[in-house]
């Protein structure tokens, strides 16, 4: 049976698109069974165009975070996910989600962890003046970008780079790395 993957996004979804394209060209046997977001993310249209079920699970200001986390857990669990892929999902999951999906929840981050954790990794790398940064795919734990590293790849910072140009160059590598990690996952867990 193909690996059932639920992908979580918050933004443009180009990493999601890379996974979808890999499935479409047969590079991945996995099946993306649903795409979820914490907002009406632009990337949801990519899934809808491919007929993949989508859901939005907003965290309303002042709402109970524990309840939000449990509801998100239930929504993902409804798809019998074998692997949950956070591809630009900008919320930290809580203990209910980790309890249900720990060990089969991976995230991708646009820096060479443990350098530059958190939501502004590309901006922070530029501010630090590093000449090399990169991306990391890791297994999510209860910390912020602290889980066991699965794969990394370096990306050069070029003169004149701003946050947008550097992030796009990182994403070019990130899209390939994420597909490679999911391919490895389906080979060892498939
Ligand atoms: C990726 O760089 C990911 O590492 C970061 O957000 C970006 C998502 O890009 N958390 P996209 O929405 O898939 O284009």
PDB file of C-alpha atoms and ligand atoms in Angstrom:
ATOM      1  CA  UNK A   1       0.000   0.000   0.000  1.00  0.00           C
ATOM      2  CA  UNK A   2       1.410   3.444  -0.852  1.00  0.00           C
ATOM      3  CA  UNK A   3       2.519   5.548   2.109  1.00  0.00           C
ATOM      4  CA  UNK A   4      -0.416   7.778   3.074  1.00  0.00           C
ATOM      5  CA  UNK A   5       0.917  11.316   3.562  1.00  0.00           C
ATOM      6  CA  UNK A   6      -0.821  14.371   4.990  1.00  0.00           C
ATOM      7  CA  UNK A   7       0.990  17.614   4.176  1.00  0.00           C
ATOM      8  CA  UNK A   8       0.611  20.711   6.364  1.00  0.00           C
ATOM      9  CA  UNK A   9       1.281  24.164   4.900  1.00  0.00           C
ATOM     10  CA  UNK A  10       0.812  27.850   5.701  1.00  0.00           C
ATOM     11  CA  UNK A  11       2.044  29.607   2.567  1.00  0.00           C
ATOM     12  CA  UNK A  12       2.667  29.322  -1.163  1.00  0.00           C
ATOM     13  CA  UNK A  13       3.033  25.541  -1.058  1.00  0.00           C
ATOM     14  CA  UNK A  14       5.911  25.164  -3.534  1.00  0.00           C
ATOM     15  CA  UNK A  15       7.367  22.364  -1.400  1.00  0.00           C
ATOM     16  CA  UNK A  16       3.947  20.674  -1.472  1.00  0.00           C
ATOM     17  CA  UNK A  17       3.991  21.097  -5.257  1.00  0.00           C
ATOM     18  CA  UNK A  18       7.386  19.395  -5.410  1.00  0.00           C
ATOM     19  CA  UNK A  19       5.933  16.405  -3.546  1.00  0.00           C
ATOM     20  CA  UNK A  20       2.856  16.350  -5.792  1.00  0.00           C
ATOM     21  CA  UNK A  21       5.032  16.511  -8.928  1.00  0.00           C
ATOM     22  CA  UNK A  22       7.232  13.671  -7.653  1.00  0.00           C
ATOM     23  CA  UNK A  23       4.134  11.517  -7.104  1.00  0.00           C
ATOM     24  CA  UNK A  24       2.776  12.454 -10.549  1.00  0.00           C
ATOM     25  CA  UNK A  25       6.007  11.464 -12.325  1.00  0.00           C
ATOM     26  CA  UNK A  26       6.282   8.237 -10.376  1.00  0.00           C
ATOM     27  CA  UNK A  27       9.338   9.192  -8.315  1.00  0.00           C
ATOM     28  CA  UNK A  28       7.279   8.687  -5.157  1.00  0.00           C
ATOM     29  CA  UNK A  29       4.875   5.804  -4.581  1.00  0.00           C
ATOM     30  CA  UNK A  30       3.385   7.748  -1.688  1.00  0.00           C
ATOM     31  CA  UNK A  31      -0.126   9.127  -1.831  1.00  0.00           C
ATOM     32  CA  UNK A  32      -0.833  12.654  -0.602  1.00  0.00           C
ATOM     33  CA  UNK A  33      -4.231  11.960   0.938  1.00  0.00           C
ATOM     34  CA  UNK A  34      -4.902  15.451   2.318  1.00  0.00           C
ATOM     35  CA  UNK A  35      -3.407  18.913   2.709  1.00  0.00           C
ATOM     36  CA  UNK A  36      -4.123  20.992   5.791  1.00  0.00           C
ATOM     37  CA  UNK A  37      -3.362  24.590   6.680  1.00  0.00           C
ATOM     38  CA  UNK A  38      -3.765  26.943   9.638  1.00  0.00           C
ATOM     39  CA  UNK A  39      -5.074  29.656   7.314  1.00  0.00           C
ATOM     40  CA  UNK A  40      -6.493  30.032   3.799  1.00  0.00           C
ATOM     41  CA  UNK A  41      -3.000  29.377   2.461  1.00  0.00           C
ATOM     42  CA  UNK A  42      -2.306  30.090  -1.218  1.00  0.00           C
ATOM     43  CA  UNK A  43      -0.865  26.600  -1.550  1.00  0.00           C
ATOM     44  CA  UNK A  44      -4.224  24.940  -0.878  1.00  0.00           C
ATOM     45  CA  UNK A  45      -5.256  25.760  -4.450  1.00  0.00           C
ATOM     46  CA  UNK A  46      -2.472  23.454  -5.670  1.00  0.00           C
ATOM     47  CA  UNK A  47      -4.004  20.521  -3.818  1.00  0.00           C
ATOM     48  CA  UNK A  48      -7.552  21.421  -4.861  1.00  0.00           C
ATOM     49  CA  UNK A  49      -6.457  21.577  -8.512  1.00  0.00           C
ATOM     50  CA  UNK A  50      -5.188  18.005  -8.152  1.00  0.00           C
ATOM     51  CA  UNK A  51      -8.355  16.807  -6.416  1.00  0.00           C
ATOM     52  CA  UNK A  52      -6.598  16.313  -3.082  1.00  0.00           C
ATOM     53  CA  UNK A  53      -8.861  16.963  -0.050  1.00  0.00           C
ATOM     54  CA  UNK A  54      -7.918  20.090   1.902  1.00  0.00           C
ATOM     55  CA  UNK A  55      -8.836  21.530   5.286  1.00  0.00           C
ATOM     56  CA  UNK A  56      -8.188  24.773   7.122  1.00  0.00           C
ATOM     57  CA  UNK A  57      -7.808  24.673  10.877  1.00  0.00           C
ATOM     58  CA  UNK A  58      -7.429  28.245  12.125  1.00  0.00           C
ATOM     59  CA  UNK A  59      -6.078  29.145  15.535  1.00  0.00           C
ATOM     60  CA  UNK A  60      -8.425  31.972  16.430  1.00  0.00           C
ATOM     61  CA  UNK A  61      -6.834  34.641  18.637  1.00  0.00           C
ATOM     62  CA  UNK A  62      -7.491  33.803  22.263  1.00  0.00           C
ATOM     63  CA  UNK A  63      -8.688  30.267  21.483  1.00  0.00           C
ATOM     64  CA  UNK A  64      -7.638  27.364  23.661  1.00  0.00           C
ATOM     65  CA  UNK A  65      -4.356  26.112  22.129  1.00  0.00           C
ATOM     66  CA  UNK A  66      -4.716  22.644  23.625  1.00  0.00           C
ATOM     67  CA  UNK A  67      -8.141  22.268  22.049  1.00  0.00           C
ATOM     68  CA  UNK A  68      -6.804  23.524  18.711  1.00  0.00           C
ATOM     69  CA  UNK A  69      -4.044  20.938  18.886  1.00  0.00           C
ATOM     70  CA  UNK A  70      -6.444  18.103  19.697  1.00  0.00           C
ATOM     71  CA  UNK A  71      -8.766  19.133  16.860  1.00  0.00           C
ATOM     72  CA  UNK A  72      -5.838  19.277  14.428  1.00  0.00           C
ATOM     73  CA  UNK A  73      -4.764  15.830  15.602  1.00  0.00           C
ATOM     74  CA  UNK A  74      -8.240  14.455  14.969  1.00  0.00           C
ATOM     75  CA  UNK A  75      -8.447  16.072  11.519  1.00  0.00           C
ATOM     76  CA  UNK A  76      -5.131  14.547  10.414  1.00  0.00           C
ATOM     77  CA  UNK A  77      -5.893  11.192  12.044  1.00  0.00           C
ATOM     78  CA  UNK A  78      -9.143  11.001  10.049  1.00  0.00           C
ATOM     79  CA  UNK A  79      -6.984  10.468   6.943  1.00  0.00           C
ATOM     80  CA  UNK A  80      -5.124   7.502   8.466  1.00  0.00           C
ATOM     81  CA  UNK A  81      -1.822   9.221   7.808  1.00  0.00           C
ATOM     82  CA  UNK A  82       1.308   7.064   7.801  1.00  0.00           C
ATOM     83  CA  UNK A  83       3.499  10.166   7.550  1.00  0.00           C
ATOM     84  CA  UNK A  84       2.742  13.815   8.317  1.00  0.00           C
ATOM     85  CA  UNK A  85       4.906  16.306   6.420  1.00  0.00           C
ATOM     86  CA  UNK A  86       5.135  19.872   7.695  1.00  0.00           C
ATOM     87  CA  UNK A  87       6.120  21.840   4.583  1.00  0.00           C
ATOM     88  CA  UNK A  88       6.067  25.442   5.658  1.00  0.00           C
ATOM     89  CA  UNK A  89       3.469  24.951   8.392  1.00  0.00           C
ATOM     90  CA  UNK A  90       3.992  27.910  10.697  1.00  0.00           C
ATOM     91  CA  UNK A  91       2.398  26.601  13.867  1.00  0.00           C
ATOM     92  CA  UNK A  92       3.996  24.505  16.599  1.00  0.00           C
ATOM     93  CA  UNK A  93       2.046  21.320  17.227  1.00  0.00           C
ATOM     94  CA  UNK A  94       1.353  20.301  20.818  1.00  0.00           C
ATOM     95  CA  UNK A  95       1.443  17.172  22.943  1.00  0.00           C
ATOM     96  CA  UNK A  96      -1.731  15.627  21.502  1.00  0.00           C
ATOM     97  CA  UNK A  97      -0.368  15.838  17.968  1.00  0.00           C
ATOM     98  CA  UNK A  98       3.086  14.637  18.995  1.00  0.00           C
ATOM     99  CA  UNK A  99       1.549  11.834  21.018  1.00  0.00           C
ATOM    100  CA  UNK A 100      -0.355  10.639  17.977  1.00  0.00           C
ATOM    101  CA  UNK A 101       2.261  11.221  15.245  1.00  0.00           C
ATOM    102  CA  UNK A 102       5.647  11.280  16.967  1.00  0.00           C
ATOM    103  CA  UNK A 103       8.051   9.216  14.929  1.00  0.00           C
ATOM    104  CA  UNK A 104       6.159   9.867  11.706  1.00  0.00           C
ATOM    105  CA  UNK A 105       6.098  13.655  11.657  1.00  0.00           C
ATOM    106  CA  UNK A 106       8.816  15.440   9.658  1.00  0.00           C
ATOM    107  CA  UNK A 107       9.462  19.138   9.092  1.00  0.00           C
ATOM    108  CA  UNK A 108      11.647  21.087   6.711  1.00  0.00           C
ATOM    109  CA  UNK A 109      13.510  24.216   7.787  1.00  0.00           C
ATOM    110  CA  UNK A 110      15.384  26.770   5.616  1.00  0.00           C
ATOM    111  CA  UNK A 111      18.640  26.730   7.606  1.00  0.00           C
ATOM    112  CA  UNK A 112      21.315  24.270   8.730  1.00  0.00           C
ATOM    113  CA  UNK A 113      19.933  23.426  12.178  1.00  0.00           C
ATOM    114  CA  UNK A 114      20.824  23.904  14.932  1.00  0.00           C
ATOM    115  CA  UNK A 115      21.765  27.254  13.396  1.00  0.00           C
ATOM    116  CA  UNK A 116      18.946  29.735  12.957  1.00  0.00           C
ATOM    117  CA  UNK A 117      15.916  27.930  14.395  1.00  0.00           C
ATOM    118  CA  UNK A 118      12.541  29.656  14.464  1.00  0.00           C
ATOM    119  CA  UNK A 119      10.335  31.506  11.997  1.00  0.00           C
ATOM    120  CA  UNK A 120      12.946  33.917  10.542  1.00  0.00           C
ATOM    121  CA  UNK A 121      15.781  31.552   9.646  1.00  0.00           C
ATOM    122  CA  UNK A 122      16.665  33.150   6.302  1.00  0.00           C
ATOM    123  CA  UNK A 123      16.554  36.689   7.665  1.00  0.00           C
ATOM    124  CA  UNK A 124      18.662  35.629  10.659  1.00  0.00           C
ATOM    125  CA  UNK A 125      21.282  33.941   8.454  1.00  0.00           C
ATOM    126  CA  UNK A 126      21.614  37.091   6.342  1.00  0.00           C
ATOM    127  CA  UNK A 127      21.870  39.262   9.458  1.00  0.00           C
ATOM    128  CA  UNK A 128      24.602  36.980  10.813  1.00  0.00           C
ATOM    129  CA  UNK A 129      26.592  37.429   7.613  1.00  0.00           C
ATOM    130  CA  UNK A 130      27.084  33.690   6.995  1.00  0.00           C
ATOM    131  CA  UNK A 131      28.447  32.727   3.564  1.00  0.00           C
ATOM    132  CA  UNK A 132      26.836  29.299   3.640  1.00  0.00           C
ATOM    133  CA  UNK A 133      23.429  28.354   4.950  1.00  0.00           C
ATOM    134  CA  UNK A 134      21.086  25.604   3.776  1.00  0.00           C
ATOM    135  CA  UNK A 135      18.094  23.491   4.697  1.00  0.00           C
ATOM    136  CA  UNK A 136      17.265  20.709   7.108  1.00  0.00           C
ATOM    137  CA  UNK A 137      14.650  17.965   7.160  1.00  0.00           C
ATOM    138  CA  UNK A 138      14.140  16.663  10.677  1.00  0.00           C
ATOM    139  CA  UNK A 139      11.815  14.616  12.846  1.00  0.00           C
ATOM    140  CA  UNK A 140       9.643  16.910  14.944  1.00  0.00           C
ATOM    141  CA  UNK A 141       9.899  16.735  18.707  1.00  0.00           C
ATOM    142  CA  UNK A 142       8.464  18.926  21.446  1.00  0.00           C
ATOM    143  CA  UNK A 143      11.036  21.669  20.906  1.00  0.00           C
ATOM    144  CA  UNK A 144      11.273  24.419  18.300  1.00  0.00           C
ATOM    145  CA  UNK A 145      13.208  22.967  15.335  1.00  0.00           C
ATOM    146  CA  UNK A 146      15.147  20.696  17.701  1.00  0.00           C
ATOM    147  CA  UNK A 147      14.218  17.187  16.560  1.00  0.00           C
ATOM    148  CA  UNK A 148      16.616  14.553  15.185  1.00  0.00           C
ATOM    149  CA  UNK A 149      18.110  15.674  11.865  1.00  0.00           C
ATOM    150  CA  UNK A 150      17.300  13.394   8.914  1.00  0.00           C
ATOM    151  CA  UNK A 151      18.938  15.275   6.009  1.00  0.00           C
ATOM    152  CA  UNK A 152      20.688  18.566   5.332  1.00  0.00           C
ATOM    153  CA  UNK A 153      22.183  20.353   2.364  1.00  0.00           C
ATOM    154  CA  UNK A 154      24.252  23.530   2.168  1.00  0.00           C
ATOM    155  CA  UNK A 155      23.302  26.526   0.064  1.00  0.00           C
ATOM    156  CA  UNK A 156      25.674  29.414  -0.677  1.00  0.00           C
ATOM    157  CA  UNK A 157      24.759  32.976   0.206  1.00  0.00           C
ATOM    158  CA  UNK A 158      25.554  35.178  -2.803  1.00  0.00           C
ATOM    159  CA  UNK A 159      26.584  38.847  -2.763  1.00  0.00           C
ATOM    160  CA  UNK A 160      23.500  40.986  -3.071  1.00  0.00           C
ATOM    161  CA  UNK A 161      21.181  38.322  -1.688  1.00  0.00           C
ATOM    162  CA  UNK A 162      18.155  39.574   0.121  1.00  0.00           C
ATOM    163  CA  UNK A 163      15.760  37.432   2.158  1.00  0.00           C
ATOM    164  CA  UNK A 164      13.610  36.651  -0.874  1.00  0.00           C
ATOM    165  CA  UNK A 165      16.406  35.665  -3.262  1.00  0.00           C
ATOM    166  CA  UNK A 166      18.209  33.579  -0.668  1.00  0.00           C
ATOM    167  CA  UNK A 167      15.019  31.858   0.495  1.00  0.00           C
ATOM    168  CA  UNK A 168      14.088  30.946  -3.077  1.00  0.00           C
ATOM    169  CA  UNK A 169      17.565  29.482  -3.660  1.00  0.00           C
ATOM    170  CA  UNK A 170      17.243  27.498  -0.444  1.00  0.00           C
ATOM    171  CA  UNK A 171      13.800  26.272  -1.502  1.00  0.00           C
ATOM    172  CA  UNK A 172      15.208  24.969  -4.783  1.00  0.00           C
ATOM    173  CA  UNK A 173      17.375  22.625  -2.721  1.00  0.00           C
ATOM    174  CA  UNK A 174      14.706  22.045  -0.089  1.00  0.00           C
ATOM    175  CA  UNK A 175      12.174  20.796  -2.645  1.00  0.00           C
ATOM    176  CA  UNK A 176      14.587  18.108  -3.859  1.00  0.00           C
ATOM    177  CA  UNK A 177      15.766  17.186  -0.349  1.00  0.00           C
ATOM    178  CA  UNK A 178      12.223  16.750   0.938  1.00  0.00           C
ATOM    179  CA  UNK A 179      11.321  14.425  -1.947  1.00  0.00           C
ATOM    180  CA  UNK A 180      14.507  12.410  -1.300  1.00  0.00           C
ATOM    181  CA  UNK A 181      13.635  12.070   2.393  1.00  0.00           C
ATOM    182  CA  UNK A 182      10.061  10.925   1.658  1.00  0.00           C
ATOM    183  CA  UNK A 183      11.431   8.479  -0.926  1.00  0.00           C
ATOM    184  CA  UNK A 184      13.798   7.088   1.690  1.00  0.00           C
ATOM    185  CA  UNK A 185      10.955   6.929   4.179  1.00  0.00           C
ATOM    186  CA  UNK A 186       8.730   4.907   1.874  1.00  0.00           C
ATOM    187  CA  UNK A 187      11.622   2.551   1.143  1.00  0.00           C
ATOM    188  CA  UNK A 188      12.248   1.871   4.824  1.00  0.00           C
ATOM    189  CA  UNK A 189       8.665   2.091   6.057  1.00  0.00           C
ATOM    190  CA  UNK A 190       6.767   1.157   2.890  1.00  0.00           C
TER     191      UNK A 190
HETATM  192  C1  LIG B   1      10.084  26.575   3.304  1.00  0.00           C
HETATM  193  O1  LIG B   1      11.337  27.215   3.101  1.00  0.00           O
HETATM  194  C2  LIG B   1      10.044  25.957   4.664  1.00  0.00           C
HETATM  195  O2  LIG B   1      11.288  25.457   5.104  1.00  0.00           O
HETATM  196  C3  LIG B   1       9.646  27.127   5.511  1.00  0.00           C
HETATM  197  O3  LIG B   1       8.629  27.762   4.758  1.00  0.00           O
HETATM  198  C4  LIG B   1       8.936  27.582   3.368  1.00  0.00           C
HETATM  199  C5  LIG B   1       7.687  27.072   2.685  1.00  0.00           C
HETATM  200  O4  LIG B   1       7.771  27.379   1.335  1.00  0.00           O
HETATM  201  N1  LIG B   1       9.153  26.725   6.806  1.00  0.00           N
HETATM  202  P1  LIG B   1       6.510  27.042   0.365  1.00  0.00           P
HETATM  203  O5  LIG B   1       5.277  27.612   1.032  1.00  0.00           O
HETATM  204  O6  LIG B   1       6.436  25.555   0.236  1.00  0.00           O
HETATM  205  O7  LIG B   1       6.858  27.724  -0.940  1.00  0.00           O
END
